[in-house]
CSV table of C-alpha atoms in Angstrom, one decimal:
chain,number,residue,atom,x,y,z
A,1,MET,CA,-10.6,-14.3,-0.8
A,2,GLN,CA,-10.9,-18.0,-1.6
A,3,ASN,CA,-12.7,-18.6,1.7
A,4,ASP,CA,-15.1,-15.7,0.8
A,5,THR,CA,-15.8,-17.2,-2.6
A,6,LEU,CA,-16.3,-20.7,-1.2
A,7,TRP,CA,-18.7,-19.3,1.4
A,8,LEU,CA,-20.6,-17.4,-1.2
A,9,THR,CA,-20.9,-20.6,-3.3
A,10,ILE,CA,-22.2,-22.7,-0.4
A,11,ILE,CA,-24.8,-20.1,0.7
A,12,GLY,CA,-25.8,-19.5,-3.0
A,13,ILE,CA,-26.3,-23.2,-3.6
A,14,LEU,CA,-28.2,-23.6,-0.4
A,15,ILE,CA,-30.5,-20.7,-1.3
A,16,ILE,CA,-31.2,-22.0,-4.9
A,17,GLY,CA,-31.5,-25.6,-3.8
A,18,SER,CA,-33.9,-24.7,-1.0
A,19,ILE,CA,-36.1,-22.6,-3.2
A,20,VAL,CA,-36.2,-25.1,-6.1
A,21,GLY,CA,-36.7,-28.1,-3.8
A,22,LEU,CA,-39.5,-26.5,-1.8
A,23,LEU,CA,-41.2,-25.3,-5.0
A,24,ILE,CA,-41.1,-28.8,-6.5
A,25,ALA,CA,-42.4,-30.3,-3.2
A,26,LYS,CA,-45.1,-27.6,-3.0
A,27,ARG,CA,-44.1,-26.8,0.5
A,28,ILE,CA,-43.7,-23.1,0.1
A,29,SER,CA,-45.2,-20.4,-2.1
A,30,PRO,CA,-43.0,-18.7,-4.6
A,31,ILE,CA,-43.4,-15.3,-3.0
A,32,VAL,CA,-42.4,-16.5,0.4
A,33,GLY,CA,-39.5,-18.6,-0.8
A,34,MET,CA,-38.0,-15.9,-3.1
A,35,ILE,CA,-38.2,-13.2,-0.5
A,36,LEU,CA,-37.3,-14.8,2.8
A,37,ILE,CA,-34.7,-17.4,1.8
A,38,PRO,CA,-32.4,-15.1,-0.1
A,39,SER,CA,-32.8,-12.5,2.6
A,40,MET,CA,-31.8,-14.9,5.3
A,41,GLY,CA,-28.8,-16.0,3.1
A,42,ALA,CA,-27.6,-12.4,2.8
A,43,LEU,CA,-27.9,-11.8,6.5
A,44,LEU,CA,-25.8,-14.9,7.1
A,45,LEU,CA,-23.1,-13.4,4.9
A,46,GLY,CA,-23.0,-10.4,7.2
A,47,TYR,CA,-25.1,-8.0,5.1
A,48,HIS,CA,-27.6,-5.7,6.9
A,49,VAL,CA,-31.1,-4.5,6.1
A,50,GLY,CA,-29.8,-1.5,4.2
A,51,ASP,CA,-28.0,-3.8,1.9
A,52,LEU,CA,-31.1,-5.9,1.3
A,53,VAL,CA,-32.9,-2.7,0.2
A,54,SER,CA,-30.1,-2.1,-2.3
A,55,PHE,CA,-30.2,-5.7,-3.5
A,56,PHE,CA,-34.0,-5.4,-3.9
A,57,ASN,CA,-33.8,-2.2,-5.9
A,58,SER,CA,-31.2,-3.8,-8.2
A,59,GLY,CA,-33.3,-6.9,-8.8
A,60,LEU,CA,-36.5,-4.8,-9.2
A,61,GLU,CA,-34.8,-2.9,-12.1
A,62,ARG,CA,-34.4,-6.3,-13.9
A,63,VAL,CA,-38.0,-7.3,-13.6
A,64,ILE,CA,-40.1,-4.1,-13.4
A,65,ASN,CA,-40.8,-3.9,-17.1
A,66,VAL,CA,-42.0,-7.5,-17.0
A,67,VAL,CA,-44.2,-6.7,-14.0
A,68,LEU,CA,-45.9,-3.8,-15.7
A,69,MET,CA,-46.3,-5.7,-18.9
A,70,PHE,CA,-47.8,-8.7,-17.1
A,71,ILE,CA,-50.4,-6.5,-15.3
A,72,PHE,CA,-51.7,-4.8,-18.4
A,73,ALA,CA,-51.3,-7.8,-20.6
A,74,ILE,CA,-53.3,-10.1,-18.4
A,75,ILE,CA,-56.1,-7.5,-18.1
A,76,PHE,CA,-56.0,-6.9,-21.9
A,77,PHE,CA,-56.3,-10.5,-22.8
A,78,GLY,CA,-59.0,-10.9,-20.1
A,79,ILE,CA,-61.0,-8.2,-21.7
A,80,MET,CA,-60.5,-9.8,-25.1
A,81,SER,CA,-61.8,-13.1,-23.7
A,82,ASP,CA,-64.8,-11.3,-22.2
A,83,SER,CA,-65.6,-9.9,-25.7
A,84,GLY,CA,-65.5,-13.4,-27.2
A,85,LEU,CA,-62.5,-12.6,-29.5
A,86,PHE,CA,-60.8,-15.9,-29.0
A,87,LYS,CA,-63.8,-18.1,-29.6
A,88,PRO,CA,-63.6,-18.1,-33.4
A,89,LEU,CA,-59.9,-18.7,-33.3
A,90,ILE,CA,-60.1,-21.7,-30.9
A,91,LYS,CA,-63.1,-23.1,-32.9
A,92,ARG,CA,-61.0,-23.0,-36.0
A,93,LEU,CA,-58.0,-24.6,-34.2
A,94,ILE,CA,-60.3,-27.4,-33.0
A,95,ILE,CA,-61.7,-27.9,-36.5
A,96,LEU,CA,-58.2,-27.9,-37.9
A,97,THR,CA,-56.9,-30.5,-35.5
A,98,ARG,CA,-60.2,-32.4,-35.5
A,99,GLY,CA,-59.6,-32.9,-31.8
A,100,ASN,CA,-56.3,-34.8,-32.6
A,101,VAL,CA,-54.0,-34.5,-29.6
A,102,VAL,CA,-50.9,-35.2,-31.7
A,103,VAL,CA,-51.7,-32.5,-34.2
A,104,VAL,CA,-52.3,-30.0,-31.4
A,105,SER,CA,-48.8,-30.8,-30.0
A,106,ILE,CA,-47.2,-30.2,-33.4
A,107,VAL,CA,-49.1,-27.0,-33.9
A,108,THR,CA,-48.0,-25.8,-30.4
A,109,ALA,CA,-44.3,-26.4,-31.4
A,110,LEU,CA,-44.8,-24.4,-34.6
A,111,VAL,CA,-46.5,-21.6,-32.8
A,112,GLY,CA,-43.6,-21.4,-30.2
A,113,MET,CA,-41.0,-21.2,-33.0
A,114,PHE,CA,-42.7,-18.4,-35.0
A,115,ALA,CA,-43.8,-16.4,-31.9
A,116,GLN,CA,-40.2,-16.3,-30.7
A,117,LEU,CA,-38.9,-14.7,-33.8
A,118,ASP,CA,-38.7,-11.3,-32.0
A,119,GLY,CA,-36.3,-12.8,-29.5
A,120,ALA,CA,-38.6,-12.0,-26.5
A,121,GLY,CA,-39.8,-14.9,-24.5
A,122,ALA,CA,-42.5,-12.9,-22.7
A,123,THR,CA,-44.0,-11.8,-26.0
A,124,THR,CA,-44.0,-15.4,-27.2
A,125,PHE,CA,-46.0,-16.6,-24.2
A,126,LEU,CA,-48.4,-13.6,-24.3
A,127,LEU,CA,-49.2,-14.4,-27.9
A,128,SER,CA,-49.5,-18.2,-27.7
A,129,ILE,CA,-50.8,-19.3,-24.3
A,130,PRO,CA,-54.0,-17.3,-24.1
A,131,ALA,CA,-54.9,-18.7,-27.6
A,132,LEU,CA,-53.8,-22.3,-27.0
A,133,LEU,CA,-54.8,-22.9,-23.4
A,134,PRO,CA,-58.6,-23.1,-24.0
A,135,LEU,CA,-57.9,-25.7,-26.8
A,136,TYR,CA,-55.8,-27.8,-24.4
A,137,LYS,CA,-58.6,-27.6,-21.8
A,138,ALA,CA,-61.2,-28.5,-24.3
A,139,LEU,CA,-59.3,-31.6,-25.3
A,140,ASN,CA,-58.3,-32.6,-21.7
A,141,MET,CA,-54.7,-32.0,-22.5
A,142,ASN,CA,-52.1,-31.3,-19.8
A,143,ARG,CA,-51.3,-27.6,-19.5
A,144,TYR,CA,-47.7,-28.5,-18.5
A,145,LEU,CA,-47.3,-30.2,-21.9
A,146,LEU,CA,-48.3,-26.8,-23.4
A,147,LEU,CA,-45.6,-25.1,-21.4
A,148,LEU,CA,-43.0,-27.7,-22.2
A,149,ILE,CA,-43.4,-27.7,-26.0
A,150,LEU,CA,-43.7,-23.9,-26.1
A,151,GLY,CA,-40.7,-23.4,-23.9
A,152,LEU,CA,-38.5,-25.8,-25.8
A,153,SER,CA,-39.4,-24.5,-29.3
A,154,ALA,CA,-39.1,-20.8,-28.2
A,155,ALA,CA,-35.7,-21.5,-26.5
A,156,LEU,CA,-34.2,-23.1,-29.6
A,157,MET,CA,-35.5,-20.2,-31.8
A,158,ASN,CA,-33.7,-17.9,-29.3
A,159,MET,CA,-30.4,-18.8,-31.0
A,160,ILE,CA,-31.2,-16.0,-33.5
A,161,PRO,CA,-28.6,-13.1,-33.5
A,162,TRP,CA,-30.9,-10.7,-31.8
A,163,GLY,CA,-31.6,-13.1,-29.0
A,164,GLY,CA,-29.9,-12.5,-25.7
A,165,PRO,CA,-27.6,-15.5,-25.5
A,166,MET,CA,-26.0,-15.0,-28.9
A,167,ALA,CA,-25.4,-11.3,-28.1
A,168,ARG,CA,-23.9,-12.1,-24.7
A,169,THR,CA,-21.6,-14.7,-26.2
A,170,ALA,CA,-20.4,-12.4,-29.0
A,171,SER,CA,-19.4,-9.8,-26.4
A,172,VAL,CA,-17.6,-12.4,-24.2
A,173,ILE,CA,-15.5,-14.0,-27.0
A,174,LYS,CA,-15.2,-10.6,-28.8
A,175,ALA,CA,-16.8,-11.7,-32.0
A,176,ASP,CA,-16.9,-8.8,-34.5
A,177,ASN,CA,-20.1,-10.0,-36.3
A,178,VAL,CA,-22.9,-11.7,-34.4
A,179,ASN,CA,-24.5,-12.9,-37.6
A,180,GLN,CA,-21.3,-14.8,-38.5
A,181,LEU,CA,-21.4,-16.4,-35.1
A,182,TRP,CA,-25.0,-17.4,-35.7
A,183,TYR,CA,-24.2,-18.9,-39.2
A,184,GLY,CA,-21.9,-21.4,-37.6
A,185,ILE,CA,-24.5,-22.7,-35.3
A,186,LEU,CA,-27.4,-22.4,-37.8
A,187,PRO,CA,-27.2,-26.1,-38.9
A,188,VAL,CA,-27.7,-27.2,-35.3
A,189,GLN,CA,-30.7,-24.9,-34.9
A,190,LEU,CA,-32.3,-26.2,-38.1
A,191,ILE,CA,-31.7,-29.9,-37.0
A,192,GLY,CA,-33.2,-28.9,-33.6
A,193,PHE,CA,-36.4,-27.6,-35.3
A,194,VAL,CA,-36.9,-31.0,-37.0
A,195,LEU,CA,-36.2,-32.8,-33.7
A,196,ILE,CA,-38.7,-30.6,-31.9
A,197,LEU,CA,-41.4,-31.5,-34.3
A,198,VAL,CA,-40.5,-35.2,-33.9
A,199,PHE,CA,-40.4,-34.8,-30.1
A,200,ALA,CA,-43.8,-32.9,-30.1
A,201,THR,CA,-45.3,-35.8,-32.1
A,202,PHE,CA,-43.9,-38.3,-29.5
A,203,LEU,CA,-45.3,-36.2,-26.6
A,204,GLY,CA,-48.6,-36.0,-28.4
A,205,PHE,CA,-48.9,-39.8,-28.7
A,206,ARG,CA,-47.9,-40.0,-25.1
A,207,GLU,CA,-50.5,-37.5,-24.0
A,208,GLN,CA,-53.1,-39.3,-26.2
A,209,LYS,CA,-52.4,-42.5,-24.3
A,210,ARG,CA,-52.7,-40.7,-20.9
A,211,ILE,CA,-56.1,-39.3,-21.9
A,212,ARG,CA,-57.3,-42.7,-23.0
A,213,LYS,CA,-56.4,-44.1,-19.6
A,214,ALA,CA,-58.2,-41.2,-17.9
A,215,VAL,CA,-61.3,-41.9,-20.0
A,216,GLN,CA,-61.2,-45.6,-19.0
A,217,ALA,CA,-60.9,-44.5,-15.4
A,218,GLY,CA,-63.9,-42.3,-15.9
A,219,GLU,CA,-61.9,-39.1,-15.0
A,220,VAL,CA,-62.7,-37.3,-18.3
A,221,THR,CA,-65.1,-37.4,-21.1
A,222,ASN,CA,-64.2,-39.6,-24.1
A,223,LEU,CA,-63.8,-36.9,-26.8
A,224,GLU,CA,-62.9,-39.5,-29.5
A,225,ASN,CA,-66.4,-40.7,-29.6
A,226,LEU,CA,-67.9,-37.2,-29.8
A,227,ASP,CA,-68.6,-35.3,-33.0
A,228,ILE,CA,-66.3,-32.3,-33.4
A,229,SER,CA,-69.3,-30.0,-33.3
A,230,ARG,CA,-70.0,-31.3,-29.8
A,231,ILE,CA,-66.5,-30.4,-28.7
A,232,ILE,CA,-67.0,-26.9,-30.0
A,233,ALA,CA,-70.4,-26.7,-28.3
A,234,GLN,CA,-68.9,-27.7,-25.0
A,235,TYR,CA,-66.0,-25.2,-25.4
A,236,GLU,CA,-68.5,-22.4,-26.2
A,237,HIS,CA,-70.6,-23.4,-23.2
A,238,ASP,CA,-67.6,-23.3,-20.9
A,239,GLN,CA,-66.5,-19.9,-22.3
A,240,ASP,CA,-70.0,-18.5,-21.9
A,241,ILE,CA,-69.9,-19.4,-18.2
A,242,LYS,CA,-66.3,-18.2,-17.5
A,243,PHE,CA,-66.2,-15.2,-19.9
A,244,PRO,CA,-69.7,-13.8,-20.3
A,245,VAL,CA,-70.0,-11.3,-23.1
A,246,ARG,CA,-71.1,-8.0,-21.7
A,247,GLY,CA,-71.9,-4.4,-22.7
A,248,ARG,CA,-71.5,-3.1,-26.2
A,249,ALA,CA,-69.6,-6.1,-27.3
A,250,LYS,CA,-72.7,-8.2,-26.9
A,251,GLN,CA,-74.9,-5.8,-28.9
A,252,HIS,CA,-72.5,-5.2,-31.8
A,253,PRO,CA,-70.7,-8.3,-33.3
A,254,ILE,CA,-68.6,-6.0,-35.5
A,255,ILE,CA,-66.7,-5.0,-32.4
A,256,LEU,CA,-65.1,-8.4,-32.5
A,257,TRP,CA,-63.3,-7.2,-35.7
A,258,ILE,CA,-62.3,-4.0,-34.0
A,259,ASN,CA,-60.9,-6.0,-31.1
A,260,ALA,CA,-59.0,-8.2,-33.6
A,261,ILE,CA,-57.5,-5.2,-35.3
A,262,LEU,CA,-56.6,-3.7,-31.9
A,263,THR,CA,-54.9,-6.9,-30.8
A,264,ILE,CA,-52.9,-7.3,-34.1
A,265,THR,CA,-51.9,-3.6,-33.8
A,266,ILE,CA,-50.6,-4.0,-30.3
A,267,ILE,CA,-48.6,-7.1,-31.3
A,268,ALA,CA,-47.2,-5.3,-34.4
A,269,VAL,CA,-46.2,-2.4,-32.2
A,270,MET,CA,-44.2,-4.8,-30.0
A,271,LEU,CA,-42.7,-6.8,-32.8
A,272,LEU,CA,-41.6,-3.7,-34.7
A,273,ASP,CA,-40.2,-2.2,-31.6
A,274,ILE,CA,-42.2,0.9,-32.0
A,275,ALA,CA,-43.1,0.9,-28.3
A,276,PRO,CA,-42.2,-1.4,-25.3
A,277,PRO,CA,-44.8,-4.1,-24.5
A,278,GLU,CA,-45.8,-2.6,-21.2
A,279,PHE,CA,-46.7,0.7,-22.9
A,280,ALA,CA,-48.5,-1.0,-25.7
A,281,PHE,CA,-50.6,-3.1,-23.4
A,282,MET,CA,-51.4,-0.2,-21.2
A,283,ILE,CA,-52.8,1.8,-24.1
A,284,GLY,CA,-54.5,-1.4,-25.3
A,285,VAL,CA,-56.3,-1.8,-22.0
A,286,ALA,CA,-57.6,1.7,-22.1
A,287,LEU,CA,-58.9,1.4,-25.6
A,288,ALA,CA,-60.3,-2.1,-25.0
A,289,LEU,CA,-62.4,-0.8,-22.1
A,290,ILE,CA,-63.8,2.0,-24.1
A,291,ILE,CA,-64.5,-0.2,-27.2
A,292,ASN,CA,-66.2,-3.0,-25.3
A,293,PHE,CA,-67.8,-1.5,-22.3
A,294,GLY,CA,-69.5,1.9,-22.6
A,295,ASP,CA,-70.6,2.0,-19.0
A,296,VAL,CA,-68.1,3.1,-16.4
A,297,ASP,CA,-69.3,0.6,-13.8
A,298,GLU,CA,-68.9,-2.2,-16.4
A,299,GLN,CA,-65.3,-1.0,-17.0
A,300,MET,CA,-64.5,-1.1,-13.3
A,301,ASN,CA,-66.1,-4.5,-12.9
A,302,ARG,CA,-63.9,-5.9,-15.7
A,303,LEU,CA,-60.8,-4.5,-14.1
A,304,LYS,CA,-61.8,-5.9,-10.7
A,305,ALA,CA,-62.4,-9.3,-12.3
A,306,HIS,CA,-59.0,-9.6,-13.9
A,307,ALA,CA,-56.9,-7.7,-11.4
A,308,PRO,CA,-56.4,-10.6,-8.9
A,309,ASN,CA,-54.7,-12.8,-11.4
A,310,ALA,CA,-52.6,-10.0,-12.7
A,311,LEU,CA,-51.5,-8.7,-9.3
A,312,MET,CA,-50.8,-12.2,-7.9
A,313,MET,CA,-48.3,-13.0,-10.7
A,314,ALA,CA,-46.9,-9.5,-10.6
A,315,ALA,CA,-46.2,-10.0,-6.9
A,316,VAL,CA,-44.4,-13.3,-7.7
A,317,ILE,CA,-42.2,-11.6,-10.4
A,318,ILE,CA,-41.3,-8.8,-7.9
A,319,ALA,CA,-40.3,-11.4,-5.4
A,320,ALA,CA,-38.2,-13.0,-8.1
A,321,GLY,CA,-36.5,-9.5,-8.4
A,322,MET,CA,-35.5,-9.9,-4.7
A,323,PHE,CA,-34.2,-13.3,-5.4
A,324,LEU,CA,-32.1,-12.2,-8.4
A,325,GLY,CA,-30.9,-9.0,-6.7
A,326,VAL,CA,-29.5,-10.8,-3.7
A,327,LEU,CA,-27.7,-13.5,-5.7
A,328,ASN,CA,-26.3,-11.2,-8.2
A,329,GLU,CA,-25.2,-8.3,-6.0
A,330,THR,CA,-23.6,-10.5,-3.3
A,331,GLY,CA,-21.6,-12.3,-6.0
A,332,MET,CA,-23.1,-15.7,-5.2
A,333,LEU,CA,-23.9,-16.5,-8.8
A,334,LYS,CA,-20.4,-15.6,-10.0
A,335,ALA,CA,-18.8,-17.6,-7.2
A,336,ILE,CA,-20.9,-20.7,-8.1
A,337,ALA,CA,-19.8,-20.5,-11.7
A,338,VAL,CA,-16.1,-20.1,-10.9
A,339,ASN,CA,-16.0,-22.8,-8.3
A,340,PHE,CA,-17.8,-25.2,-10.6
A,341,ILE,CA,-14.8,-25.1,-13.0
A,342,LYS,CA,-12.3,-25.6,-10.1
A,343,ILE,CA,-13.7,-29.0,-9.2
A,344,ILE,CA,-13.3,-30.5,-12.7
A,345,PRO,CA,-10.1,-32.7,-12.8
A,346,ASP,CA,-7.2,-31.6,-15.1
A,347,ALA,CA,-7.5,-34.8,-17.1
A,348,VAL,CA,-10.8,-33.7,-18.6
A,349,GLY,CA,-9.5,-30.3,-19.6
A,350,PRO,CA,-9.8,-31.0,-23.4
A,351,TYR,CA,-13.4,-31.8,-22.9
A,352,ILE,CA,-14.3,-29.1,-20.4
A,353,HIS,CA,-16.6,-27.3,-22.9
A,354,ILE,CA,-18.5,-30.5,-23.7
A,355,ILE,CA,-18.8,-31.3,-20.0
A,356,VAL,CA,-20.1,-27.8,-19.1
A,357,GLY,CA,-22.4,-28.0,-22.1
A,358,ILE,CA,-23.8,-31.3,-20.9
A,359,PHE,CA,-24.6,-29.7,-17.6
A,360,GLY,CA,-25.9,-26.5,-19.2
A,361,VAL,CA,-29.6,-27.1,-18.3
A,362,PRO,CA,-29.0,-28.0,-14.6
A,363,LEU,CA,-26.7,-24.9,-14.4
A,364,ASP,CA,-29.7,-22.9,-15.5
A,365,LEU,CA,-31.2,-23.8,-12.1
A,366,LEU,CA,-28.0,-22.6,-10.4
A,367,THR,CA,-27.0,-19.5,-12.3
A,368,SER,CA,-28.8,-16.8,-14.2
A,369,THR,CA,-28.3,-16.2,-17.9
A,370,ASP,CA,-25.9,-13.3,-17.2
A,371,ALA,CA,-23.9,-15.4,-14.7
A,372,TYR,CA,-23.6,-18.3,-17.2
A,373,TYR,CA,-22.4,-16.2,-20.1
A,374,PHE,CA,-20.5,-13.4,-18.4
A,375,ALA,CA,-19.0,-15.4,-15.5
A,376,LEU,CA,-18.8,-19.1,-16.5
A,377,LEU,CA,-18.2,-18.8,-20.3
A,378,PRO,CA,-14.9,-16.7,-19.9
A,379,VAL,CA,-13.5,-19.2,-17.4
A,380,VAL,CA,-14.4,-22.2,-19.6
A,381,GLU,CA,-13.1,-20.5,-22.8
A,382,GLN,CA,-9.8,-19.7,-21.2
A,383,THR,CA,-9.4,-23.2,-19.8
A,384,ALA,CA,-10.3,-24.9,-23.1
A,385,SER,CA,-8.0,-22.6,-25.1
A,386,GLN,CA,-5.1,-24.1,-23.2
A,387,PHE,CA,-5.9,-27.4,-24.8
A,388,GLY,CA,-6.2,-26.0,-28.3
A,389,ILE,CA,-10.0,-25.7,-28.4
A,390,PRO,CA,-11.2,-22.7,-30.5
A,391,ASN,CA,-13.1,-20.1,-28.5
A,392,VAL,CA,-16.0,-20.4,-31.0
A,393,SER,CA,-16.3,-24.1,-30.4
A,394,THR,CA,-16.4,-23.5,-26.7
A,395,ALA,CA,-19.1,-20.9,-27.1
A,396,TYR,CA,-21.2,-23.2,-29.3
A,397,ALA,CA,-21.0,-26.0,-26.8
A,398,MET,CA,-22.1,-23.8,-24.0
A,399,ILE,CA,-24.9,-22.1,-26.0
A,400,ILE,CA,-26.4,-25.4,-27.2
A,401,GLY,CA,-26.1,-27.1,-23.8
A,402,ASN,CA,-27.8,-24.1,-22.0
A,403,ILE,CA,-30.1,-22.3,-24.3
A,404,VAL,CA,-32.6,-25.2,-24.6
A,405,GLY,CA,-33.2,-24.9,-20.8
A,406,THR,CA,-33.9,-21.2,-20.9
A,407,PHE,CA,-37.6,-21.7,-20.0
A,408,VAL,CA,-37.2,-24.3,-17.3
A,409,SER,CA,-35.3,-22.0,-15.0
A,410,PRO,CA,-36.9,-20.0,-12.2
A,411,PHE,CA,-34.3,-17.3,-13.1
A,412,SER,CA,-36.4,-16.5,-16.2
A,413,PRO,CA,-39.0,-13.8,-15.6
A,414,ALA,CA,-40.7,-14.8,-18.8
A,415,LEU,CA,-41.2,-18.3,-17.5
A,416,TRP,CA,-43.0,-16.9,-14.4
A,417,LEU,CA,-45.2,-15.0,-16.9
A,418,ALA,CA,-45.9,-18.3,-18.8
A,419,VAL,CA,-46.7,-20.2,-15.7
A,420,GLY,CA,-49.1,-17.5,-14.6
A,421,LEU,CA,-50.8,-17.3,-18.0
A,422,ALA,CA,-51.2,-21.1,-18.0
A,423,GLU,CA,-52.6,-21.1,-14.5
A,424,ALA,CA,-49.9,-23.6,-13.5
A,425,ASN,CA,-47.4,-24.2,-10.7
A,426,MET,CA,-43.7,-23.5,-11.1
A,427,GLY,CA,-42.5,-26.5,-9.1
A,428,THR,CA,-44.8,-28.9,-10.9
A,429,TYR,CA,-43.7,-27.6,-14.2
A,430,ILE,CA,-40.0,-28.0,-13.4
A,431,LYS,CA,-40.6,-31.5,-12.2
A,432,TYR,CA,-42.6,-32.3,-15.4
A,433,ALA,CA,-40.3,-30.7,-18.0
A,434,PHE,CA,-36.7,-30.8,-16.6
A,435,PHE,CA,-35.9,-34.3,-17.6
A,436,TRP,CA,-37.2,-33.9,-21.2
A,437,ILE,CA,-35.5,-30.6,-21.8
A,438,TRP,CA,-32.1,-31.8,-20.4
A,439,CYS,CA,-32.2,-34.9,-22.5
A,440,PHE,CA,-33.1,-32.8,-25.6
A,441,ALA,CA,-30.1,-30.5,-24.9
A,442,ILE,CA,-27.7,-33.4,-24.6
A,443,VAL,CA,-28.9,-35.0,-27.8
A,444,LEU,CA,-28.5,-31.7,-29.7
A,445,LEU,CA,-25.0,-31.1,-28.2
A,446,PHE,CA,-23.8,-34.5,-29.4
A,447,ILE,CA,-25.3,-33.9,-32.9
A,448,ALA,CA,-23.3,-30.6,-32.9
A,449,VAL,CA,-20.2,-32.7,-32.2
A,450,LEU,CA,-21.0,-35.2,-34.9
A,451,ILE,CA,-21.4,-32.6,-37.6
A,452,GLY,CA,-18.3,-30.7,-36.5
A,453,VAL,CA,-19.9,-27.5,-35.2
A,454,VAL,CA,-18.4,-28.3,-31.8
A,455,THR,CA,-14.8,-29.7,-31.9
A,456,ILE,CA,-13.0,-31.8,-29.4
């Protein structure tokens, strides 16, 4: 049995390491990597094609709702862009920030926090990225900075009781009241919000410096010397080229208000849990087509225009389903978690929860959220309890160390959604964001120790 577990661990690490490494090096596409590499790993373990089909079906069940949501959401927001709905919003954001990169960074952090209040990362990115990305483009800001700040702020907000990590933790340590569990970690979360705003300010100044260097090199236009009206004019010009207003929306400006009401209604339906996001966006697409494009040919043209982006990322998420299915159903993720604990020396036993918390973000690249909380947490909790560490303290250390890295892991379907919406590359994003997110998690964990939330 031990040899089987060791073999599962080795193959699992090779699969994950190969995919992450090749993505970062841009030597393989996500679809190819997440389909072929896990499949070859499963075949090496002695599984056959019939097993691969079963693994795929299991993984598909985990991501199918995200796939459906992505297809209809990207089409819906595409139609809204065609109608010109986002132009007034982005214009007001540009006016509000006065083209100040630092202010934009801070606003991004605030948007990420509030958008994550429903506990669903996919919804957060659907609400924020389509609105903020044009602003980042207009100001020559890095789209990976957008993903980093949004992902970090949304991940910290995900400590709320109705978020997945807190619910999983409560079930593992058998906490009777999830809210009580949250109250204990709330001071860390509030401190984290302040640190995120400080961090966003730092990143904003850093981005401002990068843009100035790009201006000096003649790579981008010097927006600082332009009147804000010229920035807005340039933005509108770009939007007119990329998203020409067509059909009835062009003839009736009042339809913009109807589109706004429709968008707000769909968002409210999702947040109030009246209907699942994929259903809400599906109905939204149908209504948006009727409202904005009276001609059937125009409706079909708009669907054809936005379908390639939607289907491309849907294919990536389905491939991620194969990846997750193989690693979960073969037991690789559980084996990785268990063997990680075994290699830690006995002398560090009293600090095992701190050590695992410190490595929480890297572990997000090796284990899924389910494997971290349902396979790794019980082992760490049992080990730490032998040294008198309360199970709640162990849980807090592991939550703080890991949750910040939620949206830097390729195991997160919502992150694939975010990368697709931002027209970015997963490997480049991991390379750009991993260091900052890991450092932030470590700082937050040590603050938790200093204020006594996590005990040693």
